[in-house]
Short mmCIF file of C-alpha atoms in Angstrom, two decimals:
data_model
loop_
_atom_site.label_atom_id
_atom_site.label_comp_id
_atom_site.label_asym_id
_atom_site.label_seq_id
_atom_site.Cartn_x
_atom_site.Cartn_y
_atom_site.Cartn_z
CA UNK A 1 0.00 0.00 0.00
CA UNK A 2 1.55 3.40 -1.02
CA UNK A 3 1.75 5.75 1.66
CA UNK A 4 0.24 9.24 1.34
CA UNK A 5 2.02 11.98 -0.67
CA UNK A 6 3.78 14.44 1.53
CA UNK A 7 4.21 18.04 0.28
CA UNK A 8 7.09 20.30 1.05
CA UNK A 9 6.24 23.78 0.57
CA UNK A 10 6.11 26.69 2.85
CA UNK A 11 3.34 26.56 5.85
CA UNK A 12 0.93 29.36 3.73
CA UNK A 13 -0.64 29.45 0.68
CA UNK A 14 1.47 30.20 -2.08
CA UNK A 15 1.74 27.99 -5.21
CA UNK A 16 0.85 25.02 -2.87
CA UNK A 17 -2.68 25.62 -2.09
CA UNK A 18 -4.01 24.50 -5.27
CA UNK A 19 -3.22 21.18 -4.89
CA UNK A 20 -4.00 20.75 -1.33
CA UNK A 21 -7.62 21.64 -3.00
CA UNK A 22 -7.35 19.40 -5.51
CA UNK A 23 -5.97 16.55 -3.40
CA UNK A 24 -8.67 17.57 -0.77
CA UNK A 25 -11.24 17.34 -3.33
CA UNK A 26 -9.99 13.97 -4.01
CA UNK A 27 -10.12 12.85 -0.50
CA UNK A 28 -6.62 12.17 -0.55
CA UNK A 29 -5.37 12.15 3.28
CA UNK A 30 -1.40 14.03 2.67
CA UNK A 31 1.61 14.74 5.05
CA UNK A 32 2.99 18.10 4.83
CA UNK A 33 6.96 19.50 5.67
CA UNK A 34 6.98 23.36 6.30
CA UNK A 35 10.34 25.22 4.91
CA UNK A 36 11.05 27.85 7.43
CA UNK A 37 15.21 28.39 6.89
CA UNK A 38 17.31 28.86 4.06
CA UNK A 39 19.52 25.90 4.81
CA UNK A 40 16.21 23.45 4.57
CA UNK A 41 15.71 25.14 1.23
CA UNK A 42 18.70 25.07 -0.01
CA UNK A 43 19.28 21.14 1.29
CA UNK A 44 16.64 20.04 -1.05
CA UNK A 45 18.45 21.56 -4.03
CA UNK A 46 22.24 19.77 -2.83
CA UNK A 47 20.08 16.81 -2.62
CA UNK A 48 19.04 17.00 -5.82
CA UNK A 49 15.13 16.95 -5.06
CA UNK A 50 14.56 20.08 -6.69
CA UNK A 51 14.52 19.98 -10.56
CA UNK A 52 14.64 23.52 -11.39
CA UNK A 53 15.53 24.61 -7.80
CA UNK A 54 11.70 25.44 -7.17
CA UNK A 55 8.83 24.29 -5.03
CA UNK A 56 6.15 23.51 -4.81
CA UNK A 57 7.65 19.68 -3.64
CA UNK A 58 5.23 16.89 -4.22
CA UNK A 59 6.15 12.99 -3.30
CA UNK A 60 3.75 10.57 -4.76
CA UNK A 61 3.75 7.15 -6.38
CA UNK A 62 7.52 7.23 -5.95
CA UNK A 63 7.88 10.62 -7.84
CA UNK A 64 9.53 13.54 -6.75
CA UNK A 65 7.35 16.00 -8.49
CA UNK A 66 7.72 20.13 -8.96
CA UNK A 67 6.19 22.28 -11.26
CA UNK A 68 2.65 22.74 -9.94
CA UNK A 69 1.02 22.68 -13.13
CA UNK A 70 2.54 19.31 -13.78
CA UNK A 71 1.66 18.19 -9.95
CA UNK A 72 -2.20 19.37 -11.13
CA UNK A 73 -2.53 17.58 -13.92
CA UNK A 74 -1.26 14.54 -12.56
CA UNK A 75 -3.44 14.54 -9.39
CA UNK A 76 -6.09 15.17 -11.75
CA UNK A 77 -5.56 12.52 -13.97
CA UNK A 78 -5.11 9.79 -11.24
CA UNK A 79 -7.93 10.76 -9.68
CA UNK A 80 -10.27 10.59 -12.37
CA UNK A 81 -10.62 14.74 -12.30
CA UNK A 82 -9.76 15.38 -15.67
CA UNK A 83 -12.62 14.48 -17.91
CA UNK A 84 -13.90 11.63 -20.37
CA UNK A 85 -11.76 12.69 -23.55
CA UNK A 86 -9.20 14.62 -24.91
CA UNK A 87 -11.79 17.24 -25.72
CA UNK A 88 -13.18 17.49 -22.30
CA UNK A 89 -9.31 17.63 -21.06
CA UNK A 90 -8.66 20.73 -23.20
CA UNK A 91 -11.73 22.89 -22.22
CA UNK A 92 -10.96 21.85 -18.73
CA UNK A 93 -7.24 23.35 -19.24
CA UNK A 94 -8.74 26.69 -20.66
CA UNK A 95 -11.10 27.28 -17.62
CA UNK A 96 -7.72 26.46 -15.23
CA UNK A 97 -5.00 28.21 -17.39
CA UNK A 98 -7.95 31.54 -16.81
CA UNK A 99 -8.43 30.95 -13.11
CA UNK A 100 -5.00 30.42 -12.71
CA UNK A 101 -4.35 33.83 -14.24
CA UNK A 102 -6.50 35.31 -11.67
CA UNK A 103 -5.41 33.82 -8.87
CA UNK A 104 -1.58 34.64 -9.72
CA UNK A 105 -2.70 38.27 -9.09
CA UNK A 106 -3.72 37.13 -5.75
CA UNK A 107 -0.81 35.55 -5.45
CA UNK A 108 1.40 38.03 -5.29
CA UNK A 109 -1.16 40.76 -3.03
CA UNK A 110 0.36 40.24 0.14
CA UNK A 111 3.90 41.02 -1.46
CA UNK A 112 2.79 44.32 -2.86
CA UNK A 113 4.17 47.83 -1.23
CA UNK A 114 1.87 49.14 0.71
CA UNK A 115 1.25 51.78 -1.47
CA UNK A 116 0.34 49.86 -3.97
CA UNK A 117 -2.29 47.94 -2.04
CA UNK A 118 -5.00 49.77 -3.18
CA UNK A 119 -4.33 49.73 -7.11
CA UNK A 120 -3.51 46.06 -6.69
CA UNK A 121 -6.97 45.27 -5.04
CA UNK A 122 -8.89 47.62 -7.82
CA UNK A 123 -7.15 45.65 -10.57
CA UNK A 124 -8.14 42.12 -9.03
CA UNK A 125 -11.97 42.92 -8.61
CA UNK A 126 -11.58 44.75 -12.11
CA UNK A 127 -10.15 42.04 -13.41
CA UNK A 128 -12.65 39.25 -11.31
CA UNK A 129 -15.55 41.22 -12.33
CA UNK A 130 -14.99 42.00 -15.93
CA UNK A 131 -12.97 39.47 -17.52
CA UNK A 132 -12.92 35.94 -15.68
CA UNK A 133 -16.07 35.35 -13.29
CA UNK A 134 -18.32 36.51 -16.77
CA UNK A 135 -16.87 33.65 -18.51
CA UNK A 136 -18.06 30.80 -15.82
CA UNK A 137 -21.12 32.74 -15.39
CA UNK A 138 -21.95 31.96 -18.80
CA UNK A 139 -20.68 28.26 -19.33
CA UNK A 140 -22.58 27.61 -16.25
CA UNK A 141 -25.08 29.02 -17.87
CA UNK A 142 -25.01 27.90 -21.54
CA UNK A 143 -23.95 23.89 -20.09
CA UNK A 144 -27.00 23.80 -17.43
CA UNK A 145 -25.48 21.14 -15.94
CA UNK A 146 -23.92 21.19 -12.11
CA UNK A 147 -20.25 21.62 -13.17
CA UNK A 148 -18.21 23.14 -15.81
CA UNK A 149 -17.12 20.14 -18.10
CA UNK A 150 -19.51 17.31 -19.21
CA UNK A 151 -21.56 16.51 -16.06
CA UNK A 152 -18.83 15.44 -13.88
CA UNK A 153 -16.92 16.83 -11.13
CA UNK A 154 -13.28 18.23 -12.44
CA UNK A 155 -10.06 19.74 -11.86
CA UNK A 156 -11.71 22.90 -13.19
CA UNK A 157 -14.45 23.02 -10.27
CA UNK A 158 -12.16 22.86 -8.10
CA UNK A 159 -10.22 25.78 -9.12
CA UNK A 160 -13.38 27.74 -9.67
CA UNK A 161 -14.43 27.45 -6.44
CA UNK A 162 -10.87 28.09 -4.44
CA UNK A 163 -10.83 31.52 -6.52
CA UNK A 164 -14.37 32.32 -6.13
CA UNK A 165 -13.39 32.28 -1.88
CA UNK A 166 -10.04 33.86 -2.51
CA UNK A 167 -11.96 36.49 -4.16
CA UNK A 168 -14.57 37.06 -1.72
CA UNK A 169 -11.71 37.22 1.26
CA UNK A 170 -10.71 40.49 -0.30
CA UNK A 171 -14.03 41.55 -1.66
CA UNK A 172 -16.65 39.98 -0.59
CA UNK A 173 -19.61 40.76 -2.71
CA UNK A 174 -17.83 40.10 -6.01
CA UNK A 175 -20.29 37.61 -6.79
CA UNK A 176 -23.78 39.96 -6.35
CA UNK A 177 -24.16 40.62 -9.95
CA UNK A 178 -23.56 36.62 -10.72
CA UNK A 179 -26.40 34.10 -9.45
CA UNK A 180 -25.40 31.20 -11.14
CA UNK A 181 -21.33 31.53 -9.51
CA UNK A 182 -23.02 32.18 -6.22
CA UNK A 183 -25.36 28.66 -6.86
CA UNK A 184 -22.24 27.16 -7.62
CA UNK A 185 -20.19 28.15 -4.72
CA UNK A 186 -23.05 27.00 -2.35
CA UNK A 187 -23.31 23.49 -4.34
CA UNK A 188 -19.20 23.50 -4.14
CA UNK A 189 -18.95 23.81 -0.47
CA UNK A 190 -21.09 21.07 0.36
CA UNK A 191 -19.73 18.57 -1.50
CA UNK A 192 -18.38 16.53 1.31
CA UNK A 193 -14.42 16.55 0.27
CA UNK A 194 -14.39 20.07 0.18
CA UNK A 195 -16.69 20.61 3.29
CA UNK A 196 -14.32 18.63 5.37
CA UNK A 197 -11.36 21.08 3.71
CA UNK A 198 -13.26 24.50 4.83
CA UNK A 199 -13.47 23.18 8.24
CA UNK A 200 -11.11 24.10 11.14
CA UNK A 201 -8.29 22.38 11.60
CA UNK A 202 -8.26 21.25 7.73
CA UNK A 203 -4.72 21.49 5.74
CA UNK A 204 -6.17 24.70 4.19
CA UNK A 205 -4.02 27.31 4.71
CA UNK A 206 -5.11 30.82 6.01
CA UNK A 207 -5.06 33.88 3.86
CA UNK A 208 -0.83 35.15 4.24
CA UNK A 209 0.14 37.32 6.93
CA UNK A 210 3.18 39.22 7.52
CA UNK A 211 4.82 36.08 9.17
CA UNK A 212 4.08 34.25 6.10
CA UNK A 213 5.20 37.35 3.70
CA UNK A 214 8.44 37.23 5.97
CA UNK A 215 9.33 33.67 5.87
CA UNK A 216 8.87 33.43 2.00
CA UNK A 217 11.38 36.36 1.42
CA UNK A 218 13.67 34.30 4.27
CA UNK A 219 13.87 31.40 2.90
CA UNK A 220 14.05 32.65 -0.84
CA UNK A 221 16.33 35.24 -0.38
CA UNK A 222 19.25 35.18 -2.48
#
């Protein structure tokens, strides 16, 4: 019996959180190891566990894995999250390559000088409201079905729905002037998987603090 994959990442957010959602989603139990020095950084890449010298660090089915895109897909495709066909696989990809340029905005927030808070947040909910929430509004729409690809639950849900409450953290009535997002957020969070992840005392991380702002430039620093 394989044991459970263990992530090594720092203990926030970051480029991690996506796929504790998707292996959440899953219901794939996972171990985590927190970076909090240089030197643990930097041991990984002597050890040669680090391919391009980045994390996200995944272990699974004997793999050392980086690149979260390629961890994504992966955890997508071995868990059945990734469609029926090669069609359903590539409109799946759009609606994640999108979210994913959203949320890489959001990403980088916490990082921004404080003067430049305020532009920052204007350009997210610009962006949230005018360019990429319209677009699932509309397939959910158009598709009438519960989720975004076929009738299935997918890799592209779950993205949708981690942005829709990264969104809202920051602005939280982003979704007033979009029913069928806020039906699909409600339908979302009760799925059982991902109710268990928005508990308490889940793997989820919280939204970044200083602390977290100041261990990433720690451990990253040059």
């Amino acid at each position: 019996m394989p044991g459970k994959p263990r992530l090594t990442y720092l203990n926030g957010r970051g480029r991690m959180e996506p796929i504790r959602w998707l292996l959440a989603a899953a219901g794939v139990e996972f171990e985590e190891i927190f970076l909090e020095t240089k030197e643990q950084y930097d041991k990984l890449i002597k050890d040669g566990f680090l391919l391009f010298q980045q994390v996200p660090l995944v272990e699974i089915d004997g793999m050392k894995m980086v690149q979260t895109r390629a961890i994504l897909s992966y955890i997508a495709g071995k868990y059945d999250l990734y469609g029926k066909d090669l069609k359903e696989r590539a409109l799946i990809d759009m609606y994640v390559e999108g979210i994913s340029d959203l949320m890489q905005m959001i990403l980088m927030f916490p990082f921004s000088p404080l003067d430049a808070k305020e532009k920052n947040l204007d350009s997210i909910k610009e962006r949230a409201i005018n360019r990429y929430f319209p677009v699932f509004e509309k397939a959910l729409k158009q598709h009438g079905q519960d989720f975004l690809v076929g009738n299935k639950f997918s890799w592209a849900d779950v993205q949708l729905i981690e942005a829709i409450l990264a969104v809202e953290e920051k602005i939280p009535a982003v979704l007033s002037g979009f029913p069928q997002l806020q039906a699909f957020k409600t339908k979302m969070s009760n799925m059982p998987t991902i109710k268990k992840f928005l508990q308490p005392g889940s793997p989820r991380k919280p939204p970044p603090d200083d602390h977290y702002v100041e261990t990433v430039l720690k451990v990253f620093k040059k």
